[in-house]
PDB file of C-alpha atoms in Angstrom:
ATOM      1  CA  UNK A   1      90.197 104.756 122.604  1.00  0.00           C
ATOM      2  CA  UNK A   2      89.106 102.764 125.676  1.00  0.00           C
ATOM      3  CA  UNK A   3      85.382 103.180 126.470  1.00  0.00           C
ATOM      4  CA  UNK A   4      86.035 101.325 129.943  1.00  0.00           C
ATOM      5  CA  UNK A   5      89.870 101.676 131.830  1.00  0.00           C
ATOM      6  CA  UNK A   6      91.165  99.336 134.084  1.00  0.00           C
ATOM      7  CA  UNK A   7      94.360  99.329 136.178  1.00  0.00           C
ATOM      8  CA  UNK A   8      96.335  98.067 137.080  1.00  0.00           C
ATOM      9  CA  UNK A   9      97.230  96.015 133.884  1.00  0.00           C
ATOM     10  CA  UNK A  10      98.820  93.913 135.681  1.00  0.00           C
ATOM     11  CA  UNK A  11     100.131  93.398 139.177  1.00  0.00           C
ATOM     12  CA  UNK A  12     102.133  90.880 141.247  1.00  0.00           C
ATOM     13  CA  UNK A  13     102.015  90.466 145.028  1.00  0.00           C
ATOM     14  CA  UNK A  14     102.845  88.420 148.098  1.00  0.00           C
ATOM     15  CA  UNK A  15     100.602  85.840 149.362  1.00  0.00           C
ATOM     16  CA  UNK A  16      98.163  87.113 152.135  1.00  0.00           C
ATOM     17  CA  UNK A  17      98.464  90.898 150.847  1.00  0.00           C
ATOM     18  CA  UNK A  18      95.347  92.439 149.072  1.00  0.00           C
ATOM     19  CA  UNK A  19      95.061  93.957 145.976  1.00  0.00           C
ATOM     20  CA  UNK A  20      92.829  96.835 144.425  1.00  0.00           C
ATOM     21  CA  UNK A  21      91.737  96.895 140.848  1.00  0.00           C
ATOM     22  CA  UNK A  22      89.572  99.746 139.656  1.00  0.00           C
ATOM     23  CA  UNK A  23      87.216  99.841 137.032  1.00  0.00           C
ATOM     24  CA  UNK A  24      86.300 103.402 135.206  1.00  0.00           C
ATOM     25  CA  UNK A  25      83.590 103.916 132.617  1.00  0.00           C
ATOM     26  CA  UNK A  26      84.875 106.868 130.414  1.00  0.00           C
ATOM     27  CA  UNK A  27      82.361 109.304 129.060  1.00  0.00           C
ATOM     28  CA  UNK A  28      79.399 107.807 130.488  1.00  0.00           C
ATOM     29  CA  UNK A  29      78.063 106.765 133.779  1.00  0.00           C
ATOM     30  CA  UNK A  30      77.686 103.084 134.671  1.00  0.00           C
ATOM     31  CA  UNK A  31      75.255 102.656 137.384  1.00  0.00           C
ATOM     32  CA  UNK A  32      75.796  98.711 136.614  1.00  0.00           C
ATOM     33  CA  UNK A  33      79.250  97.185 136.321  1.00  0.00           C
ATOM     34  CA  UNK A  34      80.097  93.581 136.382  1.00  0.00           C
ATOM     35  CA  UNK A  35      83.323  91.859 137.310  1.00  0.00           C
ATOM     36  CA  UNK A  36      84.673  88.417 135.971  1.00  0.00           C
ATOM     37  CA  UNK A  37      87.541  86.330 136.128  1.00  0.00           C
ATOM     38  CA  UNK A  38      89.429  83.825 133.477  1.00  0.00           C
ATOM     39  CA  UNK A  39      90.970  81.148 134.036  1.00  0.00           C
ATOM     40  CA  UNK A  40      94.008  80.009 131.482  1.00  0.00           C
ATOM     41  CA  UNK A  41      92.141  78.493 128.619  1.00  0.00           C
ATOM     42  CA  UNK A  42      88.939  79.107 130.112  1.00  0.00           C
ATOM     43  CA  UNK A  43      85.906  80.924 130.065  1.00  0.00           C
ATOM     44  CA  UNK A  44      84.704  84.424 131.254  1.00  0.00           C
ATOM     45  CA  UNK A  45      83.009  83.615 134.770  1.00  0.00           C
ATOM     46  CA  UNK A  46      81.343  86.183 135.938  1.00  0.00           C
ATOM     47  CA  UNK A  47      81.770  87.102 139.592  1.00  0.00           C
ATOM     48  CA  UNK A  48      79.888  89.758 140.802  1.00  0.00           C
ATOM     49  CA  UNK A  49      77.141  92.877 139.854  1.00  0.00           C
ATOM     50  CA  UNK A  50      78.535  95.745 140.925  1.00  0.00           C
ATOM     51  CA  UNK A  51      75.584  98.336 141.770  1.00  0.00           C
ATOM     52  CA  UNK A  52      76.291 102.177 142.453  1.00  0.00           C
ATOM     53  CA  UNK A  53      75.306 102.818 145.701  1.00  0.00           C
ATOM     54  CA  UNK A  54      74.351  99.857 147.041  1.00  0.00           C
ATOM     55  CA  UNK A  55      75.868  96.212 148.070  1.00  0.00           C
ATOM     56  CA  UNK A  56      77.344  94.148 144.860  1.00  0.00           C
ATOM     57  CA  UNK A  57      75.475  90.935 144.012  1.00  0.00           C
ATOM     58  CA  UNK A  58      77.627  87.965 144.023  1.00  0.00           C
ATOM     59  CA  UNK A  59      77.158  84.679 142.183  1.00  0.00           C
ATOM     60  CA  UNK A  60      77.293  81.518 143.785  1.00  0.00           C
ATOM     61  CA  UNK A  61      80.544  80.258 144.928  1.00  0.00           C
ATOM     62  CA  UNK A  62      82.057  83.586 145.257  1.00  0.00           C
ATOM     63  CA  UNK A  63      83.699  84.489 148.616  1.00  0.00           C
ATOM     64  CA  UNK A  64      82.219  88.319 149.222  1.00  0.00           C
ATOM     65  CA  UNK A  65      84.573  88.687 151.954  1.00  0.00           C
ATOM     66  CA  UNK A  66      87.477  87.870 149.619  1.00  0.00           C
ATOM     67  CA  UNK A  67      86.472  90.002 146.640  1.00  0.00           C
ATOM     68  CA  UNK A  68      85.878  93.072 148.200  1.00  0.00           C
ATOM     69  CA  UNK A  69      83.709  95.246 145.521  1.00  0.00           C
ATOM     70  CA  UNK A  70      82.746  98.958 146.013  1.00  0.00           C
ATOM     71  CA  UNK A  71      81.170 101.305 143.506  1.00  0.00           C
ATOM     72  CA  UNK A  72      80.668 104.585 145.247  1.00  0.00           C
ATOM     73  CA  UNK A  73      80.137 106.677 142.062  1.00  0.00           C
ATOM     74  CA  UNK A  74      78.819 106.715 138.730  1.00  0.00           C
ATOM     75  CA  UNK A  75      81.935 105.972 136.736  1.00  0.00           C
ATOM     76  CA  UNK A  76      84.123 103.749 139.176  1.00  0.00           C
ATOM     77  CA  UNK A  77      84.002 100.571 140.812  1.00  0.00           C
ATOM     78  CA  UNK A  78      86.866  99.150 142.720  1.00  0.00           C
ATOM     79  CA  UNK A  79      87.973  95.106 143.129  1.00  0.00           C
ATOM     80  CA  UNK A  80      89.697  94.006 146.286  1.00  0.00           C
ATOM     81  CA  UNK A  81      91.132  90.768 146.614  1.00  0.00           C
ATOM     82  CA  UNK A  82      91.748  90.430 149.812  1.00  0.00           C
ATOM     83  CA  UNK A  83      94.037  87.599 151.844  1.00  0.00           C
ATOM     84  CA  UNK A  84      95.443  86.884 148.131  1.00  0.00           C
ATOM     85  CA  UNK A  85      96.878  83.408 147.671  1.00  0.00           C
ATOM     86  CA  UNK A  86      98.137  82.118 144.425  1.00  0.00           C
ATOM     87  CA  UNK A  87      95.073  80.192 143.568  1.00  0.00           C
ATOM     88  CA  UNK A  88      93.723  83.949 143.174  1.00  0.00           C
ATOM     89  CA  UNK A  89      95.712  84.252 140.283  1.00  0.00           C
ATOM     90  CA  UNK A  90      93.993  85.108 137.397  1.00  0.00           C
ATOM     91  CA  UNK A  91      92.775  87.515 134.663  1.00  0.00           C
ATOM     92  CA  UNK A  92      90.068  90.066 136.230  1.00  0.00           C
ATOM     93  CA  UNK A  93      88.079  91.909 133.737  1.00  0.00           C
ATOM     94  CA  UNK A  94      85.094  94.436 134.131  1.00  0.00           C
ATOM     95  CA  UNK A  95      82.441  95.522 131.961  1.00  0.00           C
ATOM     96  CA  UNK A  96      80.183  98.397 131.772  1.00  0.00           C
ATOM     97  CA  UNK A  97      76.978  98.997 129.869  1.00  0.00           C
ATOM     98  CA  UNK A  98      77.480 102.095 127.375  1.00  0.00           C
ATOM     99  CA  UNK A  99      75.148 103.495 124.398  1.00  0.00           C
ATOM    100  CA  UNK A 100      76.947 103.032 121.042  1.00  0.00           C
ATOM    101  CA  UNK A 101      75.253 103.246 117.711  1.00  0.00           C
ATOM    102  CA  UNK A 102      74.065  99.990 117.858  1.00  0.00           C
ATOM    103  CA  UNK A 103      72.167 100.666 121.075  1.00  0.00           C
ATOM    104  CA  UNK A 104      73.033  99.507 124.271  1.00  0.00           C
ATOM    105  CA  UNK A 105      76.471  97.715 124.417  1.00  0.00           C
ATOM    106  CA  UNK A 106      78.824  96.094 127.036  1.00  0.00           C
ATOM    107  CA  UNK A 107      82.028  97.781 127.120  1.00  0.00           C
ATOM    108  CA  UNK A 108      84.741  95.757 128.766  1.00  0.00           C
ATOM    109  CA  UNK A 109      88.134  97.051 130.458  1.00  0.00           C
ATOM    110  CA  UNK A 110      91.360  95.824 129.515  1.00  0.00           C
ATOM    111  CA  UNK A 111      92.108  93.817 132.373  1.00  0.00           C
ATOM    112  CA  UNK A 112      94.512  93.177 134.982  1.00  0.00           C
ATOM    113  CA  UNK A 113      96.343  90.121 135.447  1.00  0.00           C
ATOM    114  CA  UNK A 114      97.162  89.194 138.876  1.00  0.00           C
ATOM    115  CA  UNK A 115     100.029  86.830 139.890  1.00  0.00           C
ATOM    116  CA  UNK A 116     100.131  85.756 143.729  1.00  0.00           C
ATOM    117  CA  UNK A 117     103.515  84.814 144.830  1.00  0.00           C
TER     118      UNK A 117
ATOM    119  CA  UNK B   1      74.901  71.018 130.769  1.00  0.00           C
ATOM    120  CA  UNK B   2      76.981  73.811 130.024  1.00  0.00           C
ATOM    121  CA  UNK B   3      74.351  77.393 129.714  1.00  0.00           C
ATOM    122  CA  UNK B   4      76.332  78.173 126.656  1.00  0.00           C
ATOM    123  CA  UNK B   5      78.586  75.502 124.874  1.00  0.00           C
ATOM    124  CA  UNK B   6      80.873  75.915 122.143  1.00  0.00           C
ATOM    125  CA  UNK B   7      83.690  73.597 120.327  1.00  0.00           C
ATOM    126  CA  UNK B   8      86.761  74.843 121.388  1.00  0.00           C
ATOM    127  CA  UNK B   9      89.010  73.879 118.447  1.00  0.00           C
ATOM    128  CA  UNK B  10      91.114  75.261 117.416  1.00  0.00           C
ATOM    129  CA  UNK B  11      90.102  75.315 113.879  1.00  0.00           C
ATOM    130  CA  UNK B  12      93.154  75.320 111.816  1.00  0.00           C
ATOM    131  CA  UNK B  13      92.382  77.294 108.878  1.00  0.00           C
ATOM    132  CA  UNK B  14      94.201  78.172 105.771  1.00  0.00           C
ATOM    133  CA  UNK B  15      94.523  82.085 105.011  1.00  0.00           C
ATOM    134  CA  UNK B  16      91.783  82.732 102.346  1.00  0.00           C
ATOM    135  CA  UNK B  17      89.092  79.505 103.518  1.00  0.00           C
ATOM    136  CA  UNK B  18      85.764  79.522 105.306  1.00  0.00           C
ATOM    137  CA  UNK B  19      85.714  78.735 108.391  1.00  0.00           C
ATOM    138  CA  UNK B  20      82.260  77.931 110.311  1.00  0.00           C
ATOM    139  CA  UNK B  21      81.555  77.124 113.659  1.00  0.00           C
ATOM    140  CA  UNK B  22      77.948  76.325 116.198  1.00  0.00           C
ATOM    141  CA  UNK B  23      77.263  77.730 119.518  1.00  0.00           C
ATOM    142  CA  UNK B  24      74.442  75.589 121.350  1.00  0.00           C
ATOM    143  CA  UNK B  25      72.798  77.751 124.585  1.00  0.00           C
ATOM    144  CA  UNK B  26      70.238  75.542 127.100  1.00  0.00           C
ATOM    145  CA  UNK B  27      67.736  78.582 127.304  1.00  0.00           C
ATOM    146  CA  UNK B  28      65.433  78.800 125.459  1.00  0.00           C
ATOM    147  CA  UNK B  29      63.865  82.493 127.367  1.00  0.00           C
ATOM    148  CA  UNK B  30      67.483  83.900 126.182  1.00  0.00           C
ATOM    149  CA  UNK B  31      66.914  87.097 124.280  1.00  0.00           C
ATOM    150  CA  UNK B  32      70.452  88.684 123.037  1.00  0.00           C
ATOM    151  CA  UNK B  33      73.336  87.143 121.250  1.00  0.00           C
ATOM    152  CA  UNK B  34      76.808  88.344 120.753  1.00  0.00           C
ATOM    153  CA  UNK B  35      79.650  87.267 119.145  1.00  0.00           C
ATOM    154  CA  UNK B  36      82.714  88.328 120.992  1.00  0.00           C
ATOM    155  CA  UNK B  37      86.371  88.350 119.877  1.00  0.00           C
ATOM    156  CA  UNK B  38      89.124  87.931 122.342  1.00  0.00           C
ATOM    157  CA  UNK B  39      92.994  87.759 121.898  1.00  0.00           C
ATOM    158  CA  UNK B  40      95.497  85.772 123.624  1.00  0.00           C
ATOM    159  CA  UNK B  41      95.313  87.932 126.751  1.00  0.00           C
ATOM    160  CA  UNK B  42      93.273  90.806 126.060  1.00  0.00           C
ATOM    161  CA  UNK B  43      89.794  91.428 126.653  1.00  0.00           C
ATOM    162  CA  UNK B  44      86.646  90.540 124.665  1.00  0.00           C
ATOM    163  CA  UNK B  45      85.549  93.166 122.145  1.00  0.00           C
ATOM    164  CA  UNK B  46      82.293  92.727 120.682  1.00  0.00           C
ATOM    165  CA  UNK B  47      82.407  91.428 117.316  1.00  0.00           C
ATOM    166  CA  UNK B  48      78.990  91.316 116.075  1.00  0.00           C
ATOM    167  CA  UNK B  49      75.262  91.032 117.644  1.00  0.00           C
ATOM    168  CA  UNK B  50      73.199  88.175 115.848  1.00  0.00           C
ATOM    169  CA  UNK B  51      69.960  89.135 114.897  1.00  0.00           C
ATOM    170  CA  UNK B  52      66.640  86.357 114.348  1.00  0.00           C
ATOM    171  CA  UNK B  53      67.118  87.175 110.562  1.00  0.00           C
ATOM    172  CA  UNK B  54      70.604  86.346 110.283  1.00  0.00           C
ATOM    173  CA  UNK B  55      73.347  89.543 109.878  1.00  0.00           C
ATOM    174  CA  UNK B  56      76.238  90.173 108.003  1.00  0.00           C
ATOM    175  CA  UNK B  57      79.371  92.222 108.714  1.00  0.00           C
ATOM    176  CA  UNK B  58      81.864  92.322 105.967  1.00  0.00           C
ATOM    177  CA  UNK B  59      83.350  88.856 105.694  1.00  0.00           C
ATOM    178  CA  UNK B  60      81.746  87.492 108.699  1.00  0.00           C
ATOM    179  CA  UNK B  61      77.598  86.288 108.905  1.00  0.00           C
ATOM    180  CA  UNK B  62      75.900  85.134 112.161  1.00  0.00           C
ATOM    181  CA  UNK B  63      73.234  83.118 112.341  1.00  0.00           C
ATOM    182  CA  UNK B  64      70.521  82.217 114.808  1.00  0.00           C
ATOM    183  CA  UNK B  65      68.311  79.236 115.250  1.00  0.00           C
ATOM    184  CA  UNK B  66      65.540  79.502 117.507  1.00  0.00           C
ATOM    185  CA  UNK B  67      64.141  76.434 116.687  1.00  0.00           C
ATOM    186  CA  UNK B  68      67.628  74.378 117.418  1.00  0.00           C
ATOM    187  CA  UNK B  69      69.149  76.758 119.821  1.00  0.00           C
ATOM    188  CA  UNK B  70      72.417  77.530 118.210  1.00  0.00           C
ATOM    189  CA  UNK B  71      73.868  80.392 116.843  1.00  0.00           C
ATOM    190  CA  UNK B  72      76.811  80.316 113.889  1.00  0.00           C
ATOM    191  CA  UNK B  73      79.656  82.133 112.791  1.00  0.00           C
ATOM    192  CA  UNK B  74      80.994  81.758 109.445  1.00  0.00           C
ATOM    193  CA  UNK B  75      84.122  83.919 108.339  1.00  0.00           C
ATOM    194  CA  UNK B  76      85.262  83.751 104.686  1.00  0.00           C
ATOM    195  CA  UNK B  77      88.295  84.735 103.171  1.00  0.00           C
ATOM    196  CA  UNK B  78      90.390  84.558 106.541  1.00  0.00           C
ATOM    197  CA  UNK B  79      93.092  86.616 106.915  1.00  0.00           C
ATOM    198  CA  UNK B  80      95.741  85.330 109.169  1.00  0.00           C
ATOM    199  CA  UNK B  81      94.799  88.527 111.615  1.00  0.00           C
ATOM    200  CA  UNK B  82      91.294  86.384 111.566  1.00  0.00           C
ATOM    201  CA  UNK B  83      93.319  84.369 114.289  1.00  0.00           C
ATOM    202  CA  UNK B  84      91.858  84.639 117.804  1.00  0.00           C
ATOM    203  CA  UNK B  85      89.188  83.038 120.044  1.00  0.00           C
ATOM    204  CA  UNK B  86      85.164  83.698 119.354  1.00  0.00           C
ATOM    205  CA  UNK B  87      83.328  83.950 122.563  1.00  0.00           C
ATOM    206  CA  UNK B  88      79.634  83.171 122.297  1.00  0.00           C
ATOM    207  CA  UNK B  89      77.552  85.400 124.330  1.00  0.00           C
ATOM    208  CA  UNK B  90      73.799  85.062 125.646  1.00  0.00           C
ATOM    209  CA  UNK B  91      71.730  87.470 127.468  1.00  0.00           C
ATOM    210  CA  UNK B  92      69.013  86.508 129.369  1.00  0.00           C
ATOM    211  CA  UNK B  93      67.630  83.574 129.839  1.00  0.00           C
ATOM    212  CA  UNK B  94      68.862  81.826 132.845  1.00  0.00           C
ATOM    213  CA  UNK B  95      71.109  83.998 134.397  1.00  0.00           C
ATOM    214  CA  UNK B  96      68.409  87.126 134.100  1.00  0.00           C
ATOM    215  CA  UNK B  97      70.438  90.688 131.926  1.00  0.00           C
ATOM    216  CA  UNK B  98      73.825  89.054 132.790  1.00  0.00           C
ATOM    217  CA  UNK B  99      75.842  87.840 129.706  1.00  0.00           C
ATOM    218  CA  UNK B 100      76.594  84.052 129.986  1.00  0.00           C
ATOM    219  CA  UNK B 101      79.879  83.898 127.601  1.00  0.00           C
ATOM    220  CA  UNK B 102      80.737  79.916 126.225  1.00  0.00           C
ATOM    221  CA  UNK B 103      84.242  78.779 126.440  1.00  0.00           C
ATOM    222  CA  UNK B 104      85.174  79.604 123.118  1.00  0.00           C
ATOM    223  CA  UNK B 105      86.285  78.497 119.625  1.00  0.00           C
ATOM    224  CA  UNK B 106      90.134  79.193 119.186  1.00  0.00           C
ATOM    225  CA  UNK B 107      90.896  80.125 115.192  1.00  0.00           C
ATOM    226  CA  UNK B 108      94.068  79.078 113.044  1.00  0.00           C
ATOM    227  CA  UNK B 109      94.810  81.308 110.363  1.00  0.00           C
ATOM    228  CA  UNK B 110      97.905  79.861 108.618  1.00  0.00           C
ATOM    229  CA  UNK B 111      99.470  81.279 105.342  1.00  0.00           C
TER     230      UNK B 111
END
């Protein structure tokens, strides 16, 4: 079963509306998450640290007004793209550090795929 | 230069043959490697870590060269479920604990 859930799996909406994807580590607590985007036929670029309790990190070239990220507990952190326009349109994906067998492991959600009409 | 650079095929591979492929990274501090698997729209699951001495997992080996920088993958006896793309993944390094994925090397399994 899913170590990490995201949702939604996918989502459409009107330009200028924003959009909320959350993030949940399952049977563990995450005080690190980390959120990245994908391009069609691209890589995995990573966006953002989430940190529980305190402001995300952002990597350069990433709007933190647009991508609104909030991770008020141990096992959640929420995405906002707000304003959405269709160059927004993408694959979001999170990721969580767990402890599996093999030590520690990143754990990534399923996704959401967001179309901006 | 790309932090993590891989071919990105697609290697067209018939079911049953070996198929190998690099993965260069520009770091030389980096610490962890990964091999990831990801499906046409799906998320990455790990495939396998790549340790200094070289690991195997069933049909697939990953190698790591220090020296060169580059990590393989080599998968033998493909099965046509073998079809997807391989994500090379460093940690450390450059961008600190973050993983720093390469663009990927799409697979072919044909019957």
């Amino acid at each position: 079963g899913a170590v990490v859930s995201q949702h939604p799996s996918w989502v459409i909406c009107k330009s200028g509306t924003s959009v909320k994807i959350e993030c949940r580590s399952l049977d563990f607590q995450a005080t690190t998450m980390f959120w990245y985007r994908q391009f069609p036929k691209q890589s995995l670029m990573l966006m953002a640290t989430s940190n529980e309790g305190s402001k995300a990190t952002y990597e350069q070239g990433v709007e933190k007004d647009k991508f609104l990220i909030n991770h008020a507990s141990l096992t959640l952190s929420t995405l906002t793209v707000t304003s959405a326009h269709p160059e927004d349109s993408s694959f979001y994906i999170c990721s969580a550090e767990g402890l599996s067998r093999s030590g520690n492991t990143i754990y990534f959600g399923e996704g959401s795929w967001l179309t901006v009409v | 230069r790309k932090e993590v650079e891989q071919d990105p095929g697609p290697f067209n591979v018939p079911e049953g043959a070996t198929v190998a492929f690099n993965c260069t990274y520009s770091n030389s501090a980096s610490q962890s490697f990964f091999w990831y698997r990801q499906d046409c729209r799906k998320e990455p699951k790990l495939l396998m870590s790549v340790y200094s001495s070289g690991n195997e997992d069933g049909r697939f080996t990953a190698q790591l060269n220090r020296a060169s920088q580059y990590i393989s993958l080599l998968i033998r006896d493909s099965k046509l479920s073998d079809s997807a793309t391989y994500l090379c993944v460093v940690n450390g390094g450059a961008a600190g604990n973050k993983l720093t994925f390469g663009g990927g090397t799409r697979v072919l399994v044909k019957p």
